[in-house]
Amino acid sequence: KALEYYHKCERIQATALGESHPSYATILNNVGLVYENKGEFVKALEYYHKCERIRATVLGESHPDYATTLNNIGGVYSKCERIQATVLRIKESMSKHWNIITNVNAFVRQFLASHILIMQILSLLSP
């Protein structure tokens, strides 16, 4: 529901104030926050970067609001890196489990082959 209202506000401010106004940049930042909280990082970065360009141009790169935007962008990239690291750990874990399963299967195959061989020898020995 929040996005619905932020997007309405975004359209109103774009029309009333223009897309280079600091208040418009704030709305873009807020939309980015909602997308970030939803885990939609690509969409969040899209809005954060729009906000960054406006704030850099209008407020300057030494303004605290510009720094806040950079912080938000950094936060998204940090979350993405953690996700990538988690995916790598899952892949490593799956690989190790696969190796274990493969080794168990090899053991089972050897056990069954030995068992069959023993059964064949026993059948030859019995009259």
Short mmCIF file of C-alpha atoms in Angstrom, two decimals:
data_model
loop_
_atom_site.label_atom_id
_atom_site.label_comp_id
_atom_site.label_asym_id
_atom_site.label_seq_id
_atom_site.Cartn_x
_atom_site.Cartn_y
_atom_site.Cartn_z
CA LYS A 1 0.00 0.00 0.00
CA ALA A 2 2.91 2.34 0.75
CA LEU A 3 4.17 2.16 -2.84
CA GLU A 4 0.78 3.16 -4.15
CA TYR A 5 0.84 6.37 -2.13
CA TYR A 6 4.51 7.10 -2.82
CA HIS A 7 3.93 6.73 -6.56
CA LYS A 8 0.93 9.08 -6.40
CA CYS A 9 3.07 11.59 -4.51
CA GLU A 10 5.88 11.10 -7.02
CA ARG A 11 3.57 11.99 -9.92
CA ILE A 12 2.15 15.03 -8.10
CA GLN A 13 5.56 16.36 -7.13
CA ALA A 14 6.99 15.77 -10.59
CA THR A 15 4.17 17.84 -12.03
CA ALA A 16 4.02 20.55 -9.34
CA LEU A 17 7.73 20.94 -8.50
CA GLY A 18 9.57 19.36 -11.40
CA GLU A 19 11.88 16.36 -11.49
CA SER A 20 14.90 18.32 -10.34
CA HIS A 21 13.43 19.48 -7.02
CA PRO A 22 14.92 18.17 -3.74
CA SER A 23 11.46 17.13 -2.48
CA TYR A 24 11.00 15.01 -5.59
CA ALA A 25 14.37 13.38 -4.87
CA THR A 26 13.18 12.61 -1.32
CA ILE A 27 10.13 10.79 -2.69
CA LEU A 28 12.39 8.77 -5.02
CA ASN A 29 14.53 7.90 -2.02
CA ASN A 30 11.46 6.78 -0.05
CA VAL A 31 10.26 4.61 -2.94
CA GLY A 32 13.74 3.08 -3.03
CA LEU A 33 13.49 2.31 0.68
CA VAL A 34 10.18 0.48 0.19
CA TYR A 35 11.63 -1.61 -2.64
CA GLU A 36 14.72 -2.34 -0.57
CA ASN A 37 12.57 -3.50 2.36
CA LYS A 38 10.63 -5.74 -0.02
CA GLY A 39 13.91 -7.28 -1.20
CA GLU A 40 13.52 -5.84 -4.71
CA PHE A 41 17.08 -4.56 -4.84
CA VAL A 42 17.29 -3.79 -8.57
CA LYS A 43 14.20 -1.61 -8.33
CA ALA A 44 15.52 0.04 -5.15
CA LEU A 45 18.81 0.88 -6.85
CA GLU A 46 16.93 2.36 -9.81
CA TYR A 47 15.17 4.86 -7.52
CA TYR A 48 18.23 5.52 -5.35
CA HIS A 49 20.34 6.34 -8.43
CA LYS A 50 17.68 8.74 -9.75
CA CYS A 51 17.67 10.40 -6.34
CA GLU A 52 21.47 10.49 -6.30
CA ARG A 53 21.66 12.29 -9.65
CA ILE A 54 19.14 14.92 -8.57
CA ARG A 55 20.74 15.51 -5.18
CA ALA A 56 24.26 15.71 -6.64
CA THR A 57 23.13 18.28 -9.19
CA VAL A 58 20.77 20.36 -7.04
CA LEU A 59 22.25 20.05 -3.54
CA GLY A 60 25.86 19.22 -4.31
CA GLU A 61 28.00 16.27 -3.28
CA SER A 62 28.84 17.75 0.11
CA HIS A 63 25.20 17.93 1.22
CA PRO A 64 24.05 15.50 3.98
CA ASP A 65 21.06 14.33 1.91
CA TYR A 66 23.42 13.32 -0.90
CA ALA A 67 25.47 11.36 1.63
CA THR A 68 22.29 9.65 2.87
CA THR A 69 21.53 8.51 -0.67
CA LEU A 70 25.04 7.11 -1.06
CA ASN A 71 24.56 5.29 2.24
CA ASN A 72 21.29 3.77 1.00
CA ILE A 73 22.94 2.61 -2.24
CA GLY A 74 25.80 1.10 -0.26
CA GLY A 75 23.30 -0.71 1.97
CA VAL A 76 21.64 -2.37 -1.02
CA TYR A 77 24.97 -3.46 -2.47
CA SER A 78 25.94 -4.83 0.94
CA LYS A 79 22.73 -6.90 1.09
CA CYS A 80 23.34 -8.18 -2.44
CA GLU A 81 26.87 -9.22 -1.50
CA ARG A 82 25.53 -11.11 1.53
CA ILE A 83 23.01 -12.85 -0.70
CA GLN A 84 25.76 -13.79 -3.16
CA ALA A 85 27.91 -15.09 -0.30
CA THR A 86 24.96 -17.11 1.00
CA VAL A 87 24.34 -18.59 -2.44
CA LEU A 88 28.03 -19.54 -2.65
CA ARG A 89 27.83 -21.24 0.76
CA ILE A 90 24.72 -23.15 -0.30
CA LYS A 91 26.43 -24.28 -3.50
CA GLU A 92 29.50 -25.40 -1.53
CA SER A 93 27.27 -27.28 0.90
CA MET A 94 25.37 -28.96 -1.92
CA SER A 95 28.65 -29.95 -3.55
CA LYS A 96 29.90 -31.51 -0.31
CA HIS A 97 26.61 -33.31 0.21
CA TRP A 98 26.74 -34.55 -3.38
CA ASN A 99 30.25 -35.90 -2.77
CA ILE A 100 29.03 -37.66 0.37
CA ILE A 101 26.07 -39.16 -1.49
CA THR A 102 28.36 -40.23 -4.33
CA ASN A 103 30.76 -41.85 -1.87
CA VAL A 104 27.90 -43.61 -0.07
CA ASN A 105 26.54 -44.84 -3.39
CA ALA A 106 29.99 -46.15 -4.34
CA PHE A 107 30.21 -47.93 -0.98
CA VAL A 108 26.75 -49.44 -1.42
CA ARG A 109 27.64 -50.60 -4.94
CA GLN A 110 30.86 -52.20 -3.66
CA PHE A 111 28.99 -53.80 -0.76
CA LEU A 112 26.33 -55.25 -3.07
CA ALA A 113 28.93 -56.48 -5.56
CA SER A 114 30.83 -58.17 -2.72
CA HIS A 115 27.63 -59.64 -1.36
CA ILE A 116 26.69 -61.01 -4.79
CA LEU A 117 30.19 -62.46 -5.20
CA ILE A 118 29.97 -64.16 -1.80
CA MET A 119 26.54 -65.56 -2.69
CA GLN A 120 27.92 -66.93 -5.96
CA ILE A 121 30.89 -68.54 -4.19
CA LEU A 122 28.58 -70.05 -1.58
CA SER A 123 26.30 -71.44 -4.27
CA LEU A 124 29.31 -73.08 -5.95
CA LEU A 125 30.43 -74.64 -2.67
CA SER A 126 27.09 -76.06 -1.70
CA PRO A 127 26.11 -79.39 -3.31
#
